[in-house]
Amino acid sequence: MDVTLYSLFEGRHPWIAAAVVALIAAAAALVAHRVLAMILTRLTRRRPLLASIVRYTYTPGRWVLLALVLSVAAAAAPNALPGILATREALRLVFIAVTTWLVVRACTGLGEGIVALNPADVADNLGARRIQTQTRVLMRVVNLAVVMVGLAAMLMTFPAVRQIGASLMASAGLMGLVAGFAARPVLGNLIAGLQIALTQPIRLDDVLIVQGEWGRVEEITGTYVVVRIWDERRLIVPLQWFIENPFQNWTRRSAEIIGTVFLWSDYRLPLAPLREELDRLVREAPEWDQRVCVLQVTEAGERSMQLRALVSARDSGQAWDLRCKVREGLLNFIQRHYPECLPRVRAELGTEPSKPGARPDASAQALTSPTP
């Protein structure tokens, strides 16, 4: 049919035949894409992972089919058609571009499907957070590699670029050193991302202490980590920093944590009633996980003693609330029942006798409360 159309319009409107062939091919590609998408959607209805890939590749798949059939139509056109060679080169570039887009979306759909199968909004989400971290980091690395391969394939379609590449091979050693030095931060973060994905020193939603700030890992990209600090600020940290510097991870193995409460009191304070009050406070607190409840004297100074209460919770957020409740409850207990046992400083104040052997005029004790 294409030969008949080309001969029919030869010499008058040579591009009309090519346009008709292209329209017919495009219409057939759109119909085939719609039918294929319906079939794949029905087949993957009960397979969430494959359904996610089909959903993410729906639009790029349509463009890949269009680019493919248009490239075939252009290849079947006569070489004498004006501008056909440039059209073929353009369609080749478009086909490579949309194919790269299709592969990127397929990888993204695969990653999102894995994430959907491992939700993190459950009580014990350690395994889910580990899988999500690996999936998201590796997905970004793979997508970056696919895009780089696609760009290289597009550039290699130009003969001039291939000649330049062949000439640069002679000085590949020097150019490699220069490129490696220039791209050191990018490559360092890329390698750090792979290390984090494989060894997982941090995961999504991990509780970290970074640069003296308490926060949770909100996002892990290909170059940096976003830490959501407790006061809603965001701390942006390069990936390579986590490989080269020490930091605290409070949820590395589990989210359970022990919190501390420090109090200063006078030596006359009885500890048995205070321990009973601590036990009562934690039993009434829903944040306590019933693992640890201890009251100890950790320091004995010349003026007062330091008390340390240890309480445990299921995660750091609940541990903070539990510590505040315990601190307030113990202080209220001491103020109500033993106010004289608050930390004090004693001093003797008096007047010097005016004559030898005379009795002092006055003597008193002043009690002041220091800052612990």
Short mmCIF file of C-alpha atoms in Angstrom, two decimals:
data_model
loop_
_atom_site.label_atom_id
_atom_site.label_comp_id
_atom_site.label_asym_id
_atom_site.label_seq_id
_atom_site.Cartn_x
_atom_site.Cartn_y
_atom_site.Cartn_z
CA MET A 1 0.00 0.00 0.00
CA ASP A 2 2.80 2.41 0.81
CA VAL A 3 4.43 1.86 -2.61
CA THR A 4 1.12 2.61 -4.37
CA LEU A 5 0.63 5.78 -2.34
CA TYR A 6 4.19 6.94 -2.99
CA SER A 7 3.78 6.36 -6.77
CA LEU A 8 0.37 8.07 -6.77
CA PHE A 9 1.68 11.32 -5.32
CA GLU A 10 5.14 11.17 -6.87
CA GLY A 11 6.26 14.47 -8.31
CA ARG A 12 3.41 16.53 -6.86
CA HIS A 13 3.16 16.08 -3.09
CA PRO A 14 5.68 13.38 -2.13
CA TRP A 15 5.16 13.84 1.63
CA ILE A 16 1.38 13.21 1.46
CA ALA A 17 1.90 9.48 0.99
CA ALA A 18 4.39 9.38 3.89
CA ALA A 19 1.95 11.30 6.10
CA VAL A 20 -0.92 8.94 5.25
CA VAL A 21 1.22 5.90 6.01
CA ALA A 22 2.38 7.49 9.26
CA LEU A 23 -1.19 8.29 10.34
CA ILE A 24 -2.38 4.76 9.60
CA ALA A 25 0.58 3.30 11.50
CA ALA A 26 0.03 5.69 14.45
CA ALA A 27 -3.66 4.80 14.64
CA ALA A 28 -2.86 1.09 14.60
CA ALA A 29 -0.24 1.62 17.33
CA LEU A 30 -2.73 3.49 19.55
CA VAL A 31 -5.34 0.76 19.13
CA ALA A 32 -2.77 -1.96 19.84
CA HIS A 33 -1.56 -0.07 22.92
CA ARG A 34 -5.09 0.28 24.30
CA VAL A 35 -5.87 -3.39 23.78
CA LEU A 36 -2.53 -4.52 25.22
CA ALA A 37 -2.96 -2.25 28.26
CA MET A 38 -6.44 -3.67 28.94
CA ILE A 39 -5.13 -7.23 28.69
CA LEU A 40 -2.16 -6.57 30.98
CA THR A 41 -4.32 -4.72 33.50
CA ARG A 42 -6.72 -7.66 33.68
CA LEU A 43 -3.91 -10.22 33.96
CA THR A 44 -2.09 -8.32 36.74
CA ARG A 45 -5.17 -7.41 38.76
CA ARG A 46 -4.22 -9.78 41.57
CA ARG A 47 -0.48 -9.22 41.30
CA PRO A 48 0.29 -5.86 42.98
CA LEU A 49 3.92 -5.77 41.89
CA LEU A 50 3.20 -6.35 38.19
CA ALA A 51 0.14 -4.10 38.37
CA SER A 52 2.34 -1.26 39.64
CA ILE A 53 4.74 -1.71 36.69
CA VAL A 54 1.85 -1.74 34.21
CA ARG A 55 0.36 1.40 35.76
CA TYR A 56 3.63 3.32 35.68
CA THR A 57 4.51 2.29 32.11
CA TYR A 58 1.10 3.03 30.56
CA THR A 59 1.93 6.47 29.11
CA PRO A 60 5.57 5.86 28.08
CA GLY A 61 4.52 2.55 26.50
CA ARG A 62 2.14 4.40 24.20
CA TRP A 63 4.91 6.74 23.04
CA VAL A 64 7.33 3.85 22.51
CA LEU A 65 4.84 2.13 20.19
CA LEU A 66 4.23 5.37 18.31
CA ALA A 67 7.95 6.03 17.89
CA LEU A 68 8.50 2.43 16.79
CA VAL A 69 5.83 2.38 14.07
CA LEU A 70 6.80 5.84 12.83
CA SER A 71 10.44 4.73 12.60
CA VAL A 72 9.36 1.67 10.58
CA ALA A 73 7.23 3.86 8.30
CA ALA A 74 10.14 6.27 7.78
CA ALA A 75 12.47 3.37 7.02
CA ALA A 76 10.04 2.13 4.34
CA ALA A 77 9.89 5.54 2.65
CA PRO A 78 12.01 6.10 -0.48
CA ASN A 79 15.46 7.51 0.12
CA ALA A 80 14.77 10.16 -2.50
CA LEU A 81 12.02 11.69 -0.37
CA PRO A 82 13.13 15.20 0.64
CA GLY A 83 14.25 15.34 4.26
CA ILE A 84 13.69 11.64 4.91
CA LEU A 85 17.23 11.09 6.22
CA ALA A 86 16.87 13.84 8.83
CA THR A 87 13.44 12.49 9.76
CA ARG A 88 14.88 9.02 10.31
CA GLU A 89 17.62 10.41 12.55
CA ALA A 90 15.10 12.43 14.55
CA LEU A 91 12.81 9.44 14.97
CA ARG A 92 15.78 7.34 16.07
CA LEU A 93 16.59 9.87 18.78
CA VAL A 94 12.94 10.03 19.85
CA PHE A 95 12.74 6.25 20.03
CA ILE A 96 15.84 6.07 22.25
CA ALA A 97 14.49 8.84 24.48
CA VAL A 98 11.05 7.30 24.99
CA THR A 99 12.57 3.85 25.50
CA THR A 100 14.76 5.30 28.24
CA TRP A 101 11.66 6.91 29.74
CA LEU A 102 9.86 3.55 29.60
CA VAL A 103 12.70 1.73 31.40
CA VAL A 104 12.91 4.46 34.07
CA ARG A 105 9.16 4.30 34.71
CA ALA A 106 9.29 0.49 34.82
CA CYS A 107 12.02 0.63 37.48
CA THR A 108 10.03 3.24 39.39
CA GLY A 109 6.90 1.09 39.22
CA LEU A 110 8.84 -1.92 40.46
CA GLY A 111 10.21 0.09 43.38
CA GLU A 112 6.84 1.58 44.31
CA GLY A 113 5.27 -1.86 44.13
CA ILE A 114 7.84 -3.24 46.57
CA VAL A 115 7.27 -0.26 48.89
CA ALA A 116 3.49 -0.80 48.74
CA LEU A 117 3.94 -4.46 49.69
CA ASN A 118 5.97 -3.45 52.76
CA PRO A 119 4.08 -0.61 54.50
CA ALA A 120 5.85 1.23 57.32
CA ASP A 121 2.69 2.35 59.15
CA VAL A 122 2.63 -0.71 61.41
CA ALA A 123 3.78 -1.26 64.98
CA ASP A 124 6.85 -3.37 64.12
CA ASN A 125 8.10 -1.67 60.96
CA LEU A 126 11.83 -2.37 61.22
CA GLY A 127 11.85 -4.86 58.32
CA ALA A 128 9.58 -2.66 56.21
CA ARG A 129 11.80 0.39 56.71
CA ARG A 130 14.86 -1.64 55.77
CA ILE A 131 13.23 -2.83 52.53
CA GLN A 132 11.91 0.63 51.69
CA THR A 133 15.33 2.23 52.20
CA GLN A 134 17.08 -0.30 49.99
CA THR A 135 14.39 -0.06 47.33
CA ARG A 136 14.27 3.72 47.10
CA VAL A 137 18.04 4.24 47.09
CA LEU A 138 18.72 1.47 44.58
CA MET A 139 15.81 2.65 42.43
CA ARG A 140 17.32 6.14 42.17
CA VAL A 141 20.76 4.73 41.36
CA VAL A 142 19.36 2.44 38.66
CA ASN A 143 17.28 5.25 37.15
CA LEU A 144 20.32 7.49 37.04
CA ALA A 145 22.32 4.75 35.31
CA VAL A 146 19.51 4.17 32.78
CA VAL A 147 19.32 7.88 31.96
CA MET A 148 23.09 8.05 31.48
CA VAL A 149 23.01 5.02 29.16
CA GLY A 150 20.13 6.57 27.19
CA LEU A 151 21.99 9.87 26.77
CA ALA A 152 25.12 8.01 25.69
CA ALA A 153 23.11 6.02 23.14
CA MET A 154 21.59 9.22 21.76
CA LEU A 155 25.00 10.86 21.46
CA MET A 156 26.49 7.81 19.78
CA THR A 157 24.02 8.16 16.91
CA PHE A 158 26.01 11.19 15.72
CA PRO A 159 29.12 10.20 13.69
CA ALA A 160 31.01 13.27 14.91
CA VAL A 161 30.58 12.20 18.52
CA ARG A 162 31.86 8.72 17.73
CA GLN A 163 34.95 10.21 16.09
CA ILE A 164 35.58 12.45 19.06
CA GLY A 165 35.25 9.50 21.39
CA ALA A 166 37.72 7.49 19.35
CA SER A 167 40.25 10.33 19.41
CA LEU A 168 39.90 10.73 23.16
CA MET A 169 40.65 7.07 23.79
CA ALA A 170 44.34 7.82 23.23
CA SER A 171 44.37 10.12 26.26
CA ALA A 172 41.87 8.13 28.31
CA GLY A 173 44.18 7.87 31.32
CA LEU A 174 44.63 11.61 31.76
CA MET A 175 41.01 12.38 30.98
CA GLY A 176 39.92 9.74 33.46
CA LEU A 177 41.95 11.36 36.21
CA VAL A 178 40.59 14.81 35.40
CA ALA A 179 37.00 13.59 35.18
CA GLY A 180 37.35 11.57 38.36
CA PHE A 181 38.72 14.54 40.26
CA ALA A 182 36.00 16.85 38.93
CA ALA A 183 33.21 14.39 39.66
CA ARG A 184 34.57 13.29 43.03
CA PRO A 185 31.64 14.72 45.09
CA VAL A 186 29.05 13.20 42.75
CA LEU A 187 30.76 9.82 42.59
CA GLY A 188 31.38 9.90 46.35
CA ASN A 189 27.70 10.43 47.06
CA LEU A 190 26.77 7.77 44.51
CA ILE A 191 29.05 5.21 46.15
CA ALA A 192 27.85 6.32 49.58
CA GLY A 193 24.27 5.78 48.44
CA LEU A 194 25.10 2.22 47.40
CA GLN A 195 26.82 1.60 50.73
CA ILE A 196 23.83 2.94 52.66
CA ALA A 197 21.43 0.83 50.59
CA LEU A 198 23.44 -2.35 51.17
CA THR A 199 24.74 -1.93 54.75
CA GLN A 200 21.93 0.35 55.97
CA PRO A 201 23.47 2.41 58.76
CA ILE A 202 20.33 4.53 58.40
CA ARG A 203 16.82 3.79 57.18
CA LEU A 204 13.69 5.76 56.52
CA ASP A 205 12.03 6.92 59.76
CA ASP A 206 15.14 6.13 61.83
CA VAL A 207 15.71 8.35 64.86
CA LEU A 208 19.14 10.02 64.63
CA ILE A 209 21.29 12.45 66.55
CA VAL A 210 23.13 14.42 63.84
CA GLN A 211 25.19 17.52 64.61
CA GLY A 212 23.60 17.61 68.05
CA GLU A 213 20.07 17.60 66.60
CA TRP A 214 17.38 14.97 67.31
CA GLY A 215 15.31 14.03 64.28
CA ARG A 216 13.89 11.33 62.04
CA VAL A 217 15.04 10.35 58.55
CA GLU A 218 12.34 11.76 56.29
CA GLU A 219 13.87 11.18 52.85
CA ILE A 220 16.94 9.55 51.31
CA THR A 221 17.79 10.83 47.83
CA GLY A 222 20.66 10.01 45.52
CA THR A 223 22.87 12.76 47.01
CA TYR A 224 21.57 13.77 50.45
CA VAL A 225 19.43 12.77 53.42
CA VAL A 226 16.61 14.91 54.81
CA VAL A 227 16.34 14.71 58.62
CA ARG A 228 13.12 16.08 60.10
CA ILE A 229 14.06 17.70 63.40
CA TRP A 230 11.63 17.63 66.33
CA ASP A 231 10.70 21.33 65.90
CA GLU A 232 9.73 20.80 62.21
CA ARG A 233 13.03 22.05 60.79
CA ARG A 234 14.78 20.04 58.10
CA LEU A 235 18.48 19.15 58.26
CA ILE A 236 20.02 18.38 54.86
CA VAL A 237 23.04 16.09 55.15
CA PRO A 238 25.11 14.71 52.21
CA LEU A 239 25.15 10.95 51.90
CA GLN A 240 28.92 10.82 52.13
CA TRP A 241 28.78 12.49 55.57
CA PHE A 242 27.09 9.41 57.07
CA ILE A 243 29.90 7.20 55.77
CA GLU A 244 32.73 9.41 57.05
CA ASN A 245 31.36 10.68 60.40
CA PRO A 246 29.98 9.04 63.55
CA PHE A 247 26.36 9.64 64.50
CA GLN A 248 23.76 8.16 66.83
CA ASN A 249 21.01 5.88 65.51
CA TRP A 250 18.42 5.21 68.21
CA THR A 251 16.45 2.71 66.09
CA ARG A 252 19.27 0.67 64.54
CA ARG A 253 18.07 -2.69 65.91
CA SER A 254 14.80 -1.75 67.59
CA ALA A 255 12.86 1.35 68.57
CA GLU A 256 12.85 0.47 72.29
CA ILE A 257 14.84 2.89 74.40
CA ILE A 258 15.60 3.71 78.05
CA GLY A 259 15.07 7.27 79.25
CA THR A 260 16.71 8.98 82.23
CA VAL A 261 15.37 11.50 84.74
CA PHE A 262 17.81 13.29 87.07
CA LEU A 263 16.81 14.95 90.35
CA TRP A 264 18.75 16.67 93.13
CA SER A 265 17.56 16.33 96.72
CA ASP A 266 18.67 16.67 100.31
CA TYR A 267 20.21 13.70 102.12
CA ARG A 268 17.20 13.47 104.45
CA LEU A 269 14.87 12.39 101.64
CA PRO A 270 13.75 8.76 102.17
CA LEU A 271 14.16 6.70 99.03
CA ALA A 272 11.63 3.93 99.66
CA PRO A 273 8.52 6.17 99.32
CA LEU A 274 10.06 7.82 96.26
CA ARG A 275 10.58 4.40 94.63
CA GLU A 276 6.97 3.50 95.34
CA GLU A 277 5.83 6.76 93.78
CA LEU A 278 7.98 6.12 90.70
CA ASP A 279 6.47 2.66 90.35
CA ARG A 280 2.96 4.13 90.60
CA LEU A 281 3.70 6.83 88.04
CA VAL A 282 5.03 4.48 85.36
CA ARG A 283 2.21 1.96 85.87
CA GLU A 284 -0.33 4.69 85.20
CA ALA A 285 1.55 5.98 82.14
CA PRO A 286 0.54 4.36 78.81
CA GLU A 287 4.00 5.18 77.39
CA TRP A 288 5.78 2.69 79.70
CA ASP A 289 6.53 -0.69 78.10
CA GLN A 290 6.99 -2.51 81.48
CA ARG A 291 10.65 -3.31 80.94
CA VAL A 292 12.70 -0.95 83.12
CA CYS A 293 11.78 1.11 86.21
CA VAL A 294 14.72 1.88 88.50
CA LEU A 295 15.60 4.67 90.96
CA GLN A 296 19.27 4.99 91.95
CA VAL A 297 21.52 7.40 93.79
CA THR A 298 24.17 8.18 91.19
CA GLU A 299 26.12 10.93 92.95
CA ALA A 300 26.65 12.16 96.51
CA GLY A 301 27.97 15.70 96.69
CA GLU A 302 28.86 17.85 99.65
CA ARG A 303 25.46 19.59 99.61
CA SER A 304 22.97 17.21 97.97
CA MET A 305 22.58 13.85 96.31
CA GLN A 306 21.71 13.12 92.71
CA LEU A 307 18.91 10.66 91.92
CA ARG A 308 18.52 8.95 88.57
CA ALA A 309 15.29 7.30 87.45
CA LEU A 310 15.48 4.89 84.51
CA VAL A 311 12.28 4.19 82.58
CA SER A 312 11.76 2.41 79.27
CA ALA A 313 9.39 3.02 76.37
CA ARG A 314 8.58 1.58 72.95
CA ASP A 315 10.21 4.43 71.05
CA SER A 316 12.04 7.69 71.62
CA GLY A 317 8.96 9.89 71.24
CA GLN A 318 7.09 8.02 73.97
CA ALA A 319 10.25 7.93 76.09
CA TRP A 320 10.40 11.73 76.01
CA ASP A 321 6.78 12.05 77.14
CA LEU A 322 7.31 9.43 79.85
CA ARG A 323 10.41 11.21 81.17
CA CYS A 324 8.50 14.48 81.44
CA LYS A 325 5.64 12.78 83.31
CA VAL A 326 8.02 11.05 85.72
CA ARG A 327 10.00 14.22 86.38
CA GLU A 328 6.89 16.26 87.10
CA GLY A 329 5.34 13.51 89.25
CA LEU A 330 8.44 13.02 91.42
CA LEU A 331 8.87 16.76 91.94
CA ASN A 332 5.22 17.11 92.96
CA PHE A 333 5.60 14.17 95.36
CA ILE A 334 8.64 15.70 97.04
CA GLN A 335 7.01 19.13 97.28
CA ARG A 336 3.84 17.70 98.85
CA HIS A 337 5.31 15.17 101.28
CA TYR A 338 8.93 16.15 101.85
CA PRO A 339 9.36 19.88 101.11
CA GLU A 340 12.18 20.10 103.63
CA CYS A 341 14.18 17.61 101.55
CA LEU A 342 14.62 19.88 98.57
CA PRO A 343 18.29 20.68 97.97
CA ARG A 344 19.53 23.39 100.34
CA VAL A 345 22.67 25.23 101.32
CA ARG A 346 23.29 25.84 105.07
CA ALA A 347 25.33 28.72 106.43
CA GLU A 348 26.06 30.13 109.90
CA LEU A 349 25.57 33.89 110.14
CA GLY A 350 26.55 35.86 113.29
CA THR A 351 28.26 39.04 114.63
CA GLU A 352 31.79 39.20 115.95
CA PRO A 353 31.97 39.87 119.74
CA SER A 354 32.99 43.45 120.55
CA LYS A 355 34.98 42.39 123.60
CA PRO A 356 37.00 39.33 124.37
CA GLY A 357 34.86 36.74 126.11
CA ALA A 358 31.57 38.52 125.30
CA ARG A 359 28.62 36.49 124.03
CA PRO A 360 27.51 37.09 120.43
CA ASP A 361 24.53 39.36 120.02
CA ALA A 362 22.68 37.18 117.52
CA SER A 363 23.01 33.92 115.63
CA ALA A 364 20.79 32.50 112.88
CA GLN A 365 20.64 29.91 110.16
CA ALA A 366 19.85 31.01 106.63
CA LEU A 367 18.62 28.43 104.18
CA THR A 368 18.73 29.17 100.48
CA SER A 369 17.95 26.92 97.53
CA PRO A 370 20.79 26.55 95.02
CA THR A 371 20.47 25.81 91.37
CA PRO A 372 21.19 22.08 90.92
#
